[in-house]
PDB file of C-alpha atoms in Angstrom:
ATOM      1  CA  UNK A   1     -17.834 -18.618   1.976  1.00 44.00           C
ATOM      2  CA  UNK A   2     -14.660 -17.222   0.432  1.00 52.00           C
ATOM      3  CA  UNK A   3     -12.193 -19.885   1.773  1.00 65.00           C
ATOM      4  CA  UNK A   4     -13.130 -22.033  -1.213  1.00 86.00           C
ATOM      5  CA  UNK A   5     -11.407 -19.419  -3.487  1.00 97.00           C
ATOM      6  CA  UNK A   6      -7.561 -19.153  -3.958  1.00 98.00           C
ATOM      7  CA  UNK A   7      -5.327 -16.406  -5.265  1.00 98.00           C
ATOM      8  CA  UNK A   8      -1.834 -16.411  -6.409  1.00 98.00           C
ATOM      9  CA  UNK A   9       0.610 -13.596  -6.684  1.00 98.00           C
ATOM     10  CA  UNK A  10       4.447 -13.148  -7.149  1.00 98.00           C
ATOM     11  CA  UNK A  11       6.624 -10.253  -6.304  1.00 96.00           C
ATOM     12  CA  UNK A  12       9.223  -8.706  -4.211  1.00 94.00           C
ATOM     13  CA  UNK A  13       8.805  -7.470  -0.601  1.00 96.00           C
ATOM     14  CA  UNK A  14      10.675  -4.881   1.179  1.00 96.00           C
ATOM     15  CA  UNK A  15      11.311  -3.551   4.716  1.00 97.00           C
ATOM     16  CA  UNK A  16       9.642  -0.187   4.590  1.00 92.00           C
ATOM     17  CA  UNK A  17      11.133   2.655   6.897  1.00 94.00           C
ATOM     18  CA  UNK A  18       8.088   4.853   7.704  1.00 88.00           C
ATOM     19  CA  UNK A  19       9.006   8.548   8.761  1.00 92.00           C
ATOM     20  CA  UNK A  20       8.020   9.700  12.422  1.00 91.00           C
ATOM     21  CA  UNK A  21       7.080  13.290  10.856  1.00 91.00           C
ATOM     22  CA  UNK A  22       5.836  14.537   7.543  1.00 91.00           C
ATOM     23  CA  UNK A  23       7.977  16.520   5.091  1.00 93.00           C
ATOM     24  CA  UNK A  24      10.956  16.182   2.900  1.00 92.00           C
ATOM     25  CA  UNK A  25      13.076  12.957   3.838  1.00 92.00           C
ATOM     26  CA  UNK A  26      16.080  14.837   4.282  1.00 92.00           C
ATOM     27  CA  UNK A  27      14.736  16.631   7.337  1.00 93.00           C
ATOM     28  CA  UNK A  28      13.448  13.420   8.843  1.00 94.00           C
ATOM     29  CA  UNK A  29      15.607  11.777  11.474  1.00 94.00           C
ATOM     30  CA  UNK A  30      13.423   8.985  12.855  1.00 96.00           C
ATOM     31  CA  UNK A  31      11.818   6.033  11.057  1.00 95.00           C
ATOM     32  CA  UNK A  32       9.765   3.000  11.999  1.00 94.00           C
ATOM     33  CA  UNK A  33      10.311  -0.310  10.600  1.00 95.00           C
ATOM     34  CA  UNK A  34       7.491  -1.817   8.669  1.00 93.00           C
ATOM     35  CA  UNK A  35       6.861  -4.091   5.856  1.00 94.00           C
ATOM     36  CA  UNK A  36       5.782  -3.368   2.399  1.00 91.00           C
ATOM     37  CA  UNK A  37       5.710  -4.443  -1.376  1.00 93.00           C
ATOM     38  CA  UNK A  38       2.971  -4.239  -3.874  1.00 95.00           C
ATOM     39  CA  UNK A  39       2.332  -7.908  -4.316  1.00 97.00           C
ATOM     40  CA  UNK A  40       2.519  -8.846  -0.747  1.00 96.00           C
ATOM     41  CA  UNK A  41       0.194  -6.091   0.225  1.00 97.00           C
ATOM     42  CA  UNK A  42      -2.283  -7.690  -2.300  1.00 98.00           C
ATOM     43  CA  UNK A  43      -1.529 -11.261  -0.735  1.00 98.00           C
ATOM     44  CA  UNK A  44      -2.359 -10.008   2.797  1.00 98.00           C
ATOM     45  CA  UNK A  45      -5.330  -7.899   1.704  1.00 98.00           C
ATOM     46  CA  UNK A  46      -6.797 -10.916   0.252  1.00 98.00           C
ATOM     47  CA  UNK A  47      -6.089 -13.093   3.289  1.00 98.00           C
ATOM     48  CA  UNK A  48      -7.828 -10.512   5.525  1.00 98.00           C
ATOM     49  CA  UNK A  49     -10.778 -10.619   3.397  1.00 98.00           C
ATOM     50  CA  UNK A  50     -10.958 -14.482   3.878  1.00 97.00           C
ATOM     51  CA  UNK A  51      -9.347 -15.718   0.647  1.00 98.00           C
ATOM     52  CA  UNK A  52      -6.833 -18.414   0.628  1.00 97.00           C
ATOM     53  CA  UNK A  53      -3.703 -16.290  -0.494  1.00 98.00           C
ATOM     54  CA  UNK A  54      -0.403 -17.753  -1.895  1.00 98.00           C
ATOM     55  CA  UNK A  55       2.653 -15.476  -2.389  1.00 98.00           C
ATOM     56  CA  UNK A  56       5.663 -16.402  -4.436  1.00 98.00           C
ATOM     57  CA  UNK A  57       8.864 -14.563  -3.569  1.00 98.00           C
ATOM     58  CA  UNK A  58      12.569 -14.591  -2.473  1.00 98.00           C
ATOM     59  CA  UNK A  59      13.921 -12.825   0.659  1.00 98.00           C
ATOM     60  CA  UNK A  60      17.501 -12.304   1.839  1.00 98.00           C
ATOM     61  CA  UNK A  61      18.795 -14.774   4.225  1.00 98.00           C
ATOM     62  CA  UNK A  62      18.821 -12.011   6.854  1.00 98.00           C
ATOM     63  CA  UNK A  63      17.061 -10.557   9.834  1.00 98.00           C
ATOM     64  CA  UNK A  64      14.761  -8.262   7.696  1.00 98.00           C
ATOM     65  CA  UNK A  65      13.978 -11.325   5.592  1.00 98.00           C
ATOM     66  CA  UNK A  66      12.864 -13.176   8.501  1.00 98.00           C
ATOM     67  CA  UNK A  67      10.756 -10.169   9.550  1.00 98.00           C
ATOM     68  CA  UNK A  68       8.861 -10.184   6.363  1.00 98.00           C
ATOM     69  CA  UNK A  69       8.585 -13.918   6.173  1.00 98.00           C
ATOM     70  CA  UNK A  70       7.125 -14.214   9.626  1.00 98.00           C
ATOM     71  CA  UNK A  71       4.837 -11.138   9.191  1.00 97.00           C
ATOM     72  CA  UNK A  72       3.142 -12.535   5.960  1.00 98.00           C
ATOM     73  CA  UNK A  73       2.780 -16.020   7.572  1.00 98.00           C
ATOM     74  CA  UNK A  74       1.162 -14.484  10.578  1.00 97.00           C
ATOM     75  CA  UNK A  75      -1.234 -12.678   8.389  1.00 97.00           C
ATOM     76  CA  UNK A  76      -2.412 -16.017   7.048  1.00 97.00           C
ATOM     77  CA  UNK A  77      -0.687 -15.747   3.738  1.00 98.00           C
ATOM     78  CA  UNK A  78       0.690 -19.189   2.272  1.00 98.00           C
ATOM     79  CA  UNK A  79       4.446 -18.780   2.211  1.00 98.00           C
ATOM     80  CA  UNK A  80       5.424 -22.214   1.279  1.00 97.00           C
ATOM     81  CA  UNK A  81       6.781 -20.814  -2.152  1.00 97.00           C
ATOM     82  CA  UNK A  82       9.043 -18.076  -0.345  1.00 98.00           C
ATOM     83  CA  UNK A  83      12.654 -18.928  -0.012  1.00 98.00           C
ATOM     84  CA  UNK A  84      15.703 -17.295   1.391  1.00 98.00           C
ATOM     85  CA  UNK A  85      18.627 -16.370  -0.741  1.00 97.00           C
ATOM     86  CA  UNK A  86      22.281 -16.200   0.601  1.00 96.00           C
ATOM     87  CA  UNK A  87      24.389 -13.408   0.165  1.00 95.00           C
ATOM     88  CA  UNK A  88      21.772 -10.861  -1.059  1.00 96.00           C
ATOM     89  CA  UNK A  89      20.170  -8.295   1.250  1.00 97.00           C
ATOM     90  CA  UNK A  90      16.408  -8.075   1.687  1.00 97.00           C
ATOM     91  CA  UNK A  91      15.085  -5.123  -0.233  1.00 96.00           C
ATOM     92  CA  UNK A  92      14.473  -1.774   1.792  1.00 96.00           C
ATOM     93  CA  UNK A  93      12.634   1.504   0.993  1.00 92.00           C
ATOM     94  CA  UNK A  94      12.385   4.856   2.786  1.00 93.00           C
ATOM     95  CA  UNK A  95       9.088   6.629   2.550  1.00 88.00           C
ATOM     96  CA  UNK A  96       8.486  10.405   2.424  1.00 91.00           C
ATOM     97  CA  UNK A  97       4.977  11.416   3.503  1.00 88.00           C
ATOM     98  CA  UNK A  98       3.458  14.809   3.047  1.00 87.00           C
ATOM     99  CA  UNK A  99       0.795  16.502   5.281  1.00 84.00           C
ATOM    100  CA  UNK A 100      -1.865  15.493   2.995  1.00 83.00           C
ATOM    101  CA  UNK A 101      -0.854  11.801   3.136  1.00 76.00           C
ATOM    102  CA  UNK A 102       0.870  11.718  -0.453  1.00 80.00           C
ATOM    103  CA  UNK A 103       4.465  10.957  -0.651  1.00 81.00           C
ATOM    104  CA  UNK A 104       7.438   9.417  -2.381  1.00 86.00           C
ATOM    105  CA  UNK A 105       9.461   6.204  -2.016  1.00 86.00           C
ATOM    106  CA  UNK A 106      13.142   5.839  -2.381  1.00 90.00           C
ATOM    107  CA  UNK A 107      14.164   2.139  -3.193  1.00 89.00           C
ATOM    108  CA  UNK A 108      17.360   0.184  -2.249  1.00 92.00           C
ATOM    109  CA  UNK A 109      16.552  -2.985  -4.043  1.00 89.00           C
ATOM    110  CA  UNK A 110      19.286  -3.626  -6.707  1.00 87.00           C
ATOM    111  CA  UNK A 111      19.895  -6.623  -6.866  1.00 90.00           C
ATOM    112  CA  UNK A 112      16.681  -7.952  -5.396  1.00 93.00           C
ATOM    113  CA  UNK A 113      16.574 -11.320  -3.852  1.00 96.00           C
ATOM    114  CA  UNK A 114      13.612 -12.144  -6.148  1.00 95.00           C
ATOM    115  CA  UNK A 115      15.954 -12.014  -9.073  1.00 93.00           C
ATOM    116  CA  UNK A 116      17.194 -15.441  -8.036  1.00 94.00           C
ATOM    117  CA  UNK A 117      13.751 -17.001  -8.779  1.00 96.00           C
ATOM    118  CA  UNK A 118      13.756 -18.816 -12.126  1.00 95.00           C
ATOM    119  CA  UNK A 119      11.275 -20.196 -14.545  1.00 96.00           C
ATOM    120  CA  UNK A 120      12.028 -23.651 -13.162  1.00 97.00           C
ATOM    121  CA  UNK A 121      10.533 -22.524  -9.927  1.00 97.00           C
ATOM    122  CA  UNK A 122       7.278 -22.153 -11.486  1.00 98.00           C
ATOM    123  CA  UNK A 123       5.375 -25.566 -11.475  1.00 97.00           C
ATOM    124  CA  UNK A 124       1.900 -26.769 -12.111  1.00 96.00           C
ATOM    125  CA  UNK A 125       1.588 -27.586  -8.536  1.00 97.00           C
ATOM    126  CA  UNK A 126       1.694 -23.998  -7.388  1.00 97.00           C
ATOM    127  CA  UNK A 127      -1.756 -23.481  -9.175  1.00 98.00           C
ATOM    128  CA  UNK A 128      -3.656 -26.219  -7.397  1.00 97.00           C
ATOM    129  CA  UNK A 129      -6.650 -24.737  -5.646  1.00 97.00           C
ATOM    130  CA  UNK A 130      -6.153 -21.236  -7.377  1.00 98.00           C
ATOM    131  CA  UNK A 131      -8.891 -19.221  -9.090  1.00 98.00           C
ATOM    132  CA  UNK A 132      -7.165 -15.977  -9.751  1.00 98.00           C
ATOM    133  CA  UNK A 133      -3.516 -15.184 -10.629  1.00 98.00           C
ATOM    134  CA  UNK A 134      -2.662 -11.440  -9.966  1.00 98.00           C
ATOM    135  CA  UNK A 135       0.532  -9.890 -11.422  1.00 98.00           C
ATOM    136  CA  UNK A 136       1.713  -6.382 -11.430  1.00 98.00           C
ATOM    137  CA  UNK A 137       4.156  -4.089 -13.337  1.00 97.00           C
ATOM    138  CA  UNK A 138       6.453  -3.699 -10.476  1.00 95.00           C
ATOM    139  CA  UNK A 139       7.707  -7.363 -10.741  1.00 96.00           C
ATOM    140  CA  UNK A 140       8.137  -6.893 -14.384  1.00 96.00           C
ATOM    141  CA  UNK A 141      10.177  -3.714 -13.855  1.00 95.00           C
ATOM    142  CA  UNK A 142      12.757  -5.245 -11.489  1.00 93.00           C
ATOM    143  CA  UNK A 143      14.662  -7.290 -14.319  1.00 93.00           C
ATOM    144  CA  UNK A 144      14.014  -8.346 -17.960  1.00 93.00           C
ATOM    145  CA  UNK A 145      14.133 -12.050 -17.173  1.00 94.00           C
ATOM    146  CA  UNK A 146      11.124 -11.570 -15.134  1.00 96.00           C
ATOM    147  CA  UNK A 147       9.132 -11.338 -18.223  1.00 97.00           C
ATOM    148  CA  UNK A 148       9.679 -14.963 -19.085  1.00 97.00           C
ATOM    149  CA  UNK A 149       8.611 -16.076 -15.687  1.00 98.00           C
ATOM    150  CA  UNK A 150       5.296 -14.049 -16.148  1.00 98.00           C
ATOM    151  CA  UNK A 151       4.669 -15.495 -19.311  1.00 98.00           C
ATOM    152  CA  UNK A 152       5.038 -18.872 -17.991  1.00 98.00           C
ATOM    153  CA  UNK A 153       2.605 -18.164 -15.262  1.00 98.00           C
ATOM    154  CA  UNK A 154       0.189 -16.789 -17.729  1.00 98.00           C
ATOM    155  CA  UNK A 155       0.460 -19.835 -19.807  1.00 98.00           C
ATOM    156  CA  UNK A 156      -0.330 -22.223 -17.058  1.00 98.00           C
ATOM    157  CA  UNK A 157      -3.346 -20.016 -15.898  1.00 98.00           C
ATOM    158  CA  UNK A 158      -4.642 -20.044 -19.462  1.00 97.00           C
ATOM    159  CA  UNK A 159      -4.283 -23.796 -19.500  1.00 97.00           C
ATOM    160  CA  UNK A 160      -5.915 -24.096 -16.244  1.00 98.00           C
ATOM    161  CA  UNK A 161      -8.695 -21.612 -16.882  1.00 98.00           C
ATOM    162  CA  UNK A 162      -7.698 -19.465 -14.221  1.00 98.00           C
ATOM    163  CA  UNK A 163      -8.533 -15.828 -14.337  1.00 98.00           C
ATOM    164  CA  UNK A 164      -5.702 -13.258 -14.635  1.00 98.00           C
ATOM    165  CA  UNK A 165      -5.696  -9.832 -13.135  1.00 98.00           C
ATOM    166  CA  UNK A 166      -3.062  -7.134 -13.708  1.00 98.00           C
ATOM    167  CA  UNK A 167      -2.158  -3.854 -12.045  1.00 98.00           C
ATOM    168  CA  UNK A 168       0.455  -1.887 -14.222  1.00 97.00           C
ATOM    169  CA  UNK A 169       1.585  -0.243 -10.876  1.00 94.00           C
ATOM    170  CA  UNK A 170       4.123   1.876 -12.746  1.00 93.00           C
ATOM    171  CA  UNK A 171       7.427   2.575 -11.176  1.00 90.00           C
ATOM    172  CA  UNK A 172       9.350   5.015 -13.455  1.00 90.00           C
ATOM    173  CA  UNK A 173      12.370   4.821 -11.093  1.00 86.00           C
ATOM    174  CA  UNK A 174      12.783   1.283 -12.097  1.00 88.00           C
ATOM    175  CA  UNK A 175      12.318   1.614 -15.866  1.00 93.00           C
ATOM    176  CA  UNK A 176      11.133   3.951 -18.577  1.00 95.00           C
ATOM    177  CA  UNK A 177       7.542   4.379 -19.781  1.00 96.00           C
ATOM    178  CA  UNK A 178       8.596   2.934 -23.107  1.00 97.00           C
ATOM    179  CA  UNK A 179       9.935  -0.298 -21.766  1.00 97.00           C
ATOM    180  CA  UNK A 180       7.036  -0.539 -19.406  1.00 97.00           C
ATOM    181  CA  UNK A 181       4.532  -0.061 -22.463  1.00 97.00           C
ATOM    182  CA  UNK A 182       6.194  -2.806 -24.382  1.00 97.00           C
ATOM    183  CA  UNK A 183       6.116  -5.202 -21.408  1.00 97.00           C
ATOM    184  CA  UNK A 184       2.286  -4.392 -20.689  1.00 98.00           C
ATOM    185  CA  UNK A 185       1.238  -4.790 -24.205  1.00 97.00           C
ATOM    186  CA  UNK A 186       3.024  -8.115 -24.517  1.00 97.00           C
ATOM    187  CA  UNK A 187       0.987  -9.574 -21.831  1.00 97.00           C
ATOM    188  CA  UNK A 188      -2.419  -7.553 -22.091  1.00 98.00           C
ATOM    189  CA  UNK A 189      -3.927 -10.232 -24.375  1.00 97.00           C
ATOM    190  CA  UNK A 190      -3.814 -12.764 -21.535  1.00 98.00           C
ATOM    191  CA  UNK A 191      -5.358 -10.308 -19.004  1.00 98.00           C
ATOM    192  CA  UNK A 192      -8.954 -10.779 -17.965  1.00 98.00           C
ATOM    193  CA  UNK A 193      -8.765  -7.936 -15.328  1.00 98.00           C
ATOM    194  CA  UNK A 194      -7.019  -4.688 -15.766  1.00 98.00           C
ATOM    195  CA  UNK A 195      -6.710  -2.558 -12.723  1.00 98.00           C
ATOM    196  CA  UNK A 196      -5.135   0.671 -13.336  1.00 98.00           C
ATOM    197  CA  UNK A 197      -4.893   4.215 -12.420  1.00 96.00           C
ATOM    198  CA  UNK A 198      -6.358   6.815 -14.730  1.00 95.00           C
ATOM    199  CA  UNK A 199      -3.073   8.536 -15.096  1.00 94.00           C
ATOM    200  CA  UNK A 200      -1.260   5.352 -15.511  1.00 96.00           C
ATOM    201  CA  UNK A 201      -3.416   3.901 -18.476  1.00 97.00           C
ATOM    202  CA  UNK A 202      -3.252   7.353 -20.114  1.00 97.00           C
ATOM    203  CA  UNK A 203       0.574   7.216 -19.948  1.00 96.00           C
ATOM    204  CA  UNK A 204       0.729   3.557 -21.125  1.00 97.00           C
ATOM    205  CA  UNK A 205      -1.676   3.862 -23.955  1.00 97.00           C
ATOM    206  CA  UNK A 206      -1.011   7.385 -25.027  1.00 96.00           C
ATOM    207  CA  UNK A 207      -4.940   7.938 -25.067  1.00 97.00           C
ATOM    208  CA  UNK A 208      -6.787  10.720 -23.149  1.00 95.00           C
ATOM    209  CA  UNK A 209     -10.354  10.371 -23.456  1.00 96.00           C
ATOM    210  CA  UNK A 210     -12.592   7.403 -22.031  1.00 96.00           C
ATOM    211  CA  UNK A 211     -13.658   6.595 -25.495  1.00 96.00           C
ATOM    212  CA  UNK A 212     -10.059   6.189 -26.645  1.00 97.00           C
ATOM    213  CA  UNK A 213      -9.264   4.187 -23.710  1.00 97.00           C
ATOM    214  CA  UNK A 214     -11.972   1.903 -24.319  1.00 97.00           C
ATOM    215  CA  UNK A 215     -10.706   1.351 -27.785  1.00 97.00           C
ATOM    216  CA  UNK A 216      -7.350   0.465 -26.340  1.00 97.00           C
ATOM    217  CA  UNK A 217      -8.698  -1.984 -24.042  1.00 97.00           C
ATOM    218  CA  UNK A 218     -10.927  -3.614 -26.482  1.00 97.00           C
ATOM    219  CA  UNK A 219      -7.769  -4.099 -28.754  1.00 97.00           C
ATOM    220  CA  UNK A 220      -6.564  -6.604 -26.201  1.00 98.00           C
ATOM    221  CA  UNK A 221     -10.020  -8.104 -25.474  1.00 97.00           C
ATOM    222  CA  UNK A 222      -9.646  -7.261 -21.771  1.00 98.00           C
ATOM    223  CA  UNK A 223     -12.910  -8.407 -19.988  1.00 98.00           C
ATOM    224  CA  UNK A 224     -12.761  -5.945 -17.108  1.00 98.00           C
ATOM    225  CA  UNK A 225     -11.207  -2.662 -17.794  1.00 98.00           C
ATOM    226  CA  UNK A 226     -11.014  -0.930 -14.375  1.00 98.00           C
ATOM    227  CA  UNK A 227      -9.950   2.501 -13.653  1.00 98.00           C
ATOM    228  CA  UNK A 228      -9.197   3.572 -10.067  1.00 97.00           C
ATOM    229  CA  UNK A 229      -9.332   7.331  -9.460  1.00 93.00           C
ATOM    230  CA  UNK A 230      -8.584   7.709  -5.830  1.00 89.00           C
ATOM    231  CA  UNK A 231     -11.172   9.504  -3.672  1.00 90.00           C
ATOM    232  CA  UNK A 232     -13.319  10.216  -6.781  1.00 93.00           C
ATOM    233  CA  UNK A 233     -14.166   6.517  -6.986  1.00 96.00           C
ATOM    234  CA  UNK A 234     -13.745   4.064  -9.864  1.00 98.00           C
ATOM    235  CA  UNK A 235     -15.323   2.864 -13.093  1.00 98.00           C
ATOM    236  CA  UNK A 236     -15.503  -0.405 -14.707  1.00 98.00           C
ATOM    237  CA  UNK A 237     -15.865  -0.903 -18.562  1.00 98.00           C
ATOM    238  CA  UNK A 238     -17.420  -4.377 -19.283  1.00 97.00           C
ATOM    239  CA  UNK A 239     -19.639  -5.803 -22.158  1.00 96.00           C
ATOM    240  CA  UNK A 240     -19.846  -2.584 -23.859  1.00 96.00           C
ATOM    241  CA  UNK A 241     -20.774  -0.118 -21.104  1.00 97.00           C
ATOM    242  CA  UNK A 242     -19.377   1.846 -18.116  1.00 98.00           C
ATOM    243  CA  UNK A 243     -20.430   1.328 -14.480  1.00 98.00           C
ATOM    244  CA  UNK A 244     -19.194   4.024 -11.865  1.00 97.00           C
ATOM    245  CA  UNK A 245     -19.030   4.026  -8.248  1.00 97.00           C
ATOM    246  CA  UNK A 246     -18.136   7.098  -5.996  1.00 96.00           C
ATOM    247  CA  UNK A 247     -15.482   6.944  -3.482  1.00 95.00           C
ATOM    248  CA  UNK A 248     -15.783   7.171   0.045  1.00 95.00           C
ATOM    249  CA  UNK A 249     -15.221  10.260   2.444  1.00 89.00           C
ATOM    250  CA  UNK A 250     -12.326   9.403   4.828  1.00 92.00           C
ATOM    251  CA  UNK A 251      -9.437  11.494   6.238  1.00 91.00           C
ATOM    252  CA  UNK A 252      -6.215   9.981   4.480  1.00 90.00           C
ATOM    253  CA  UNK A 253      -3.026   9.856   6.518  1.00 86.00           C
ATOM    254  CA  UNK A 254      -0.945   7.611   4.119  1.00 81.00           C
ATOM    255  CA  UNK A 255      -2.195   6.722   0.508  1.00 86.00           C
ATOM    256  CA  UNK A 256       0.431   4.076  -0.130  1.00 84.00           C
ATOM    257  CA  UNK A 257      -1.041   0.544  -0.515  1.00 90.00           C
ATOM    258  CA  UNK A 258      -4.446   1.904  -1.324  1.00 95.00           C
ATOM    259  CA  UNK A 259      -4.347   0.582  -4.939  1.00 96.00           C
ATOM    260  CA  UNK A 260      -3.177  -2.757  -3.771  1.00 97.00           C
ATOM    261  CA  UNK A 261      -6.188  -2.856  -1.364  1.00 97.00           C
ATOM    262  CA  UNK A 262      -8.472  -1.979  -4.131  1.00 98.00           C
ATOM    263  CA  UNK A 263      -7.099  -4.816  -6.053  1.00 98.00           C
ATOM    264  CA  UNK A 264      -7.776  -7.341  -3.444  1.00 98.00           C
ATOM    265  CA  UNK A 265     -11.294  -5.940  -2.839  1.00 98.00           C
ATOM    266  CA  UNK A 266     -11.937  -6.238  -6.570  1.00 98.00           C
ATOM    267  CA  UNK A 267     -10.801  -9.644  -6.720  1.00 98.00           C
ATOM    268  CA  UNK A 268     -12.736 -10.733  -3.559  1.00 98.00           C
ATOM    269  CA  UNK A 269     -15.973  -9.225  -5.209  1.00 98.00           C
ATOM    270  CA  UNK A 270     -15.228 -11.029  -8.519  1.00 98.00           C
ATOM    271  CA  UNK A 271     -14.842 -14.429  -6.855  1.00 98.00           C
ATOM    272  CA  UNK A 272     -17.888 -13.873  -4.902  1.00 97.00           C
ATOM    273  CA  UNK A 273     -19.880 -12.791  -7.929  1.00 97.00           C
ATOM    274  CA  UNK A 274     -20.842  -9.231  -6.919  1.00 97.00           C
ATOM    275  CA  UNK A 275     -22.774  -7.182  -9.524  1.00 97.00           C
ATOM    276  CA  UNK A 276     -20.775  -4.454 -11.082  1.00 97.00           C
ATOM    277  CA  UNK A 277     -21.890  -1.617  -8.938  1.00 97.00           C
ATOM    278  CA  UNK A 278     -21.381  -3.599  -5.706  1.00 97.00           C
ATOM    279  CA  UNK A 279     -18.024  -4.960  -6.894  1.00 98.00           C
ATOM    280  CA  UNK A 280     -16.807  -1.269  -7.424  1.00 98.00           C
ATOM    281  CA  UNK A 281     -18.207  -0.004  -4.221  1.00 97.00           C
ATOM    282  CA  UNK A 282     -16.649  -2.933  -2.188  1.00 98.00           C
ATOM    283  CA  UNK A 283     -13.061  -2.336  -3.766  1.00 98.00           C
ATOM    284  CA  UNK A 284     -13.520   1.535  -3.201  1.00 97.00           C
ATOM    285  CA  UNK A 285     -14.344   0.856   0.453  1.00 97.00           C
ATOM    286  CA  UNK A 286     -11.073  -1.367   0.863  1.00 97.00           C
ATOM    287  CA  UNK A 287      -8.854   1.168  -0.762  1.00 97.00           C
ATOM    288  CA  UNK A 288     -10.345   4.047   1.297  1.00 96.00           C
ATOM    289  CA  UNK A 289      -9.702   2.256   4.628  1.00 97.00           C
ATOM    290  CA  UNK A 290      -6.046   1.583   3.606  1.00 96.00           C
ATOM    291  CA  UNK A 291      -5.604   5.243   3.517  1.00 94.00           C
ATOM    292  CA  UNK A 292      -6.788   6.002   7.044  1.00 94.00           C
ATOM    293  CA  UNK A 293      -3.545   4.010   8.765  1.00 92.00           C
ATOM    294  CA  UNK A 294       0.033   4.754   8.373  1.00 83.00           C
ATOM    295  CA  UNK A 295       1.944   1.859   6.735  1.00 82.00           C
ATOM    296  CA  UNK A 296       1.505  -0.130   3.407  1.00 87.00           C
ATOM    297  CA  UNK A 297      -0.658  -2.742   4.765  1.00 93.00           C
ATOM    298  CA  UNK A 298      -1.658  -1.910   8.317  1.00 93.00           C
ATOM    299  CA  UNK A 299      -5.067  -0.492   6.965  1.00 95.00           C
ATOM    300  CA  UNK A 300      -5.872  -3.307   4.911  1.00 97.00           C
ATOM    301  CA  UNK A 301      -9.438  -4.293   6.341  1.00 97.00           C
ATOM    302  CA  UNK A 302     -10.953  -7.272   7.431  1.00 97.00           C
ATOM    303  CA  UNK A 303     -14.468  -8.293   5.705  1.00 97.00           C
ATOM    304  CA  UNK A 304     -16.607  -6.860   8.449  1.00 96.00           C
ATOM    305  CA  UNK A 305     -14.724  -3.548   8.272  1.00 96.00           C
ATOM    306  CA  UNK A 306     -15.411  -3.014   4.839  1.00 97.00           C
ATOM    307  CA  UNK A 307     -18.974  -4.068   5.247  1.00 95.00           C
ATOM    308  CA  UNK A 308     -19.505  -1.598   8.110  1.00 95.00           C
ATOM    309  CA  UNK A 309     -18.136   1.142   5.886  1.00 95.00           C
ATOM    310  CA  UNK A 310     -19.993   0.526   2.719  1.00 93.00           C
ATOM    311  CA  UNK A 311     -23.248   0.291   4.999  1.00 86.00           C
ATOM    312  CA  UNK A 312     -23.818  -3.639   4.678  1.00 59.00           C
ATOM    313  CA  UNK A 313     -23.710  -4.173   8.450  1.00 49.00           C
ATOM    314  CA  UNK A 314     -23.878  -1.902  11.442  1.00 47.00           C
ATOM    315  CA  UNK A 315     -21.396  -2.209  14.048  1.00 44.00           C
ATOM    316  CA  UNK A 316     -22.098  -1.766  17.762  1.00 41.00           C
ATOM    317  CA  UNK A 317     -19.422  -0.141  20.198  1.00 44.00           C
ATOM    318  CA  UNK A 318     -19.639  -0.407  23.904  1.00 41.00           C
TER     319      UNK A 318
END
């Protein structure tokens, strides 16, 4: 059913060095090479759920770049719009993971190969068969010129009547909250689905209460205002009312990538016309499953795994 739907995203990808033990990174001596990046995680999450998933990016023309390219392609992501850049190394990050699954990320991505992607690379043909365009604040934060590229993408999406989803995904190691707020508020009017953490939208808007946050979202005429709140669940403001769904009880080992998984689940449910409560429940399930596996995207589930968690099907193990 879902293969009739296509999603498009644009963003950086990195080699992620996962620690072999928990605790401060300065005491960790061994790391395992994995692959990460918010937009690529989203693309993989959509592909695993059965959507046609296209990812636009640039990678260093090096061994790490080939690792990422082959990994994404192997996951069923359309990488026809991913090219290699000479002389710029593929981005790398090192993760610090704490005993409760939380952690920090240390980036080595300046300059990033995706900085060599230009407005001219964004053509109408890229949007053929696309039903949702998904952008994140990470891409906007990498360099100022990316805003012009994002605006071109939004303009094409609007002309083609394609839904736009946006995850602020604030990275204050890449820019200030003031610059982030200015960028977000420039594009919010073109966003149909806003997928944000509670603390994120409070920082962006300067508002605290749900009533104030609703007023902020309504200012930009955002259709779906979605707040992700980790294991507490999520909530959606649509057409004048809040809909809430609780989270799932799992044992988290690595929370990185859970928000990207939630986004993929929400878009899957939107395209398949789930009702509001089912939509949130499905997205919560995807996000919860991501946290049960170490790595940015290893825990992104397949459709039957999500349905098993949320109770739509029962699995039989022999």
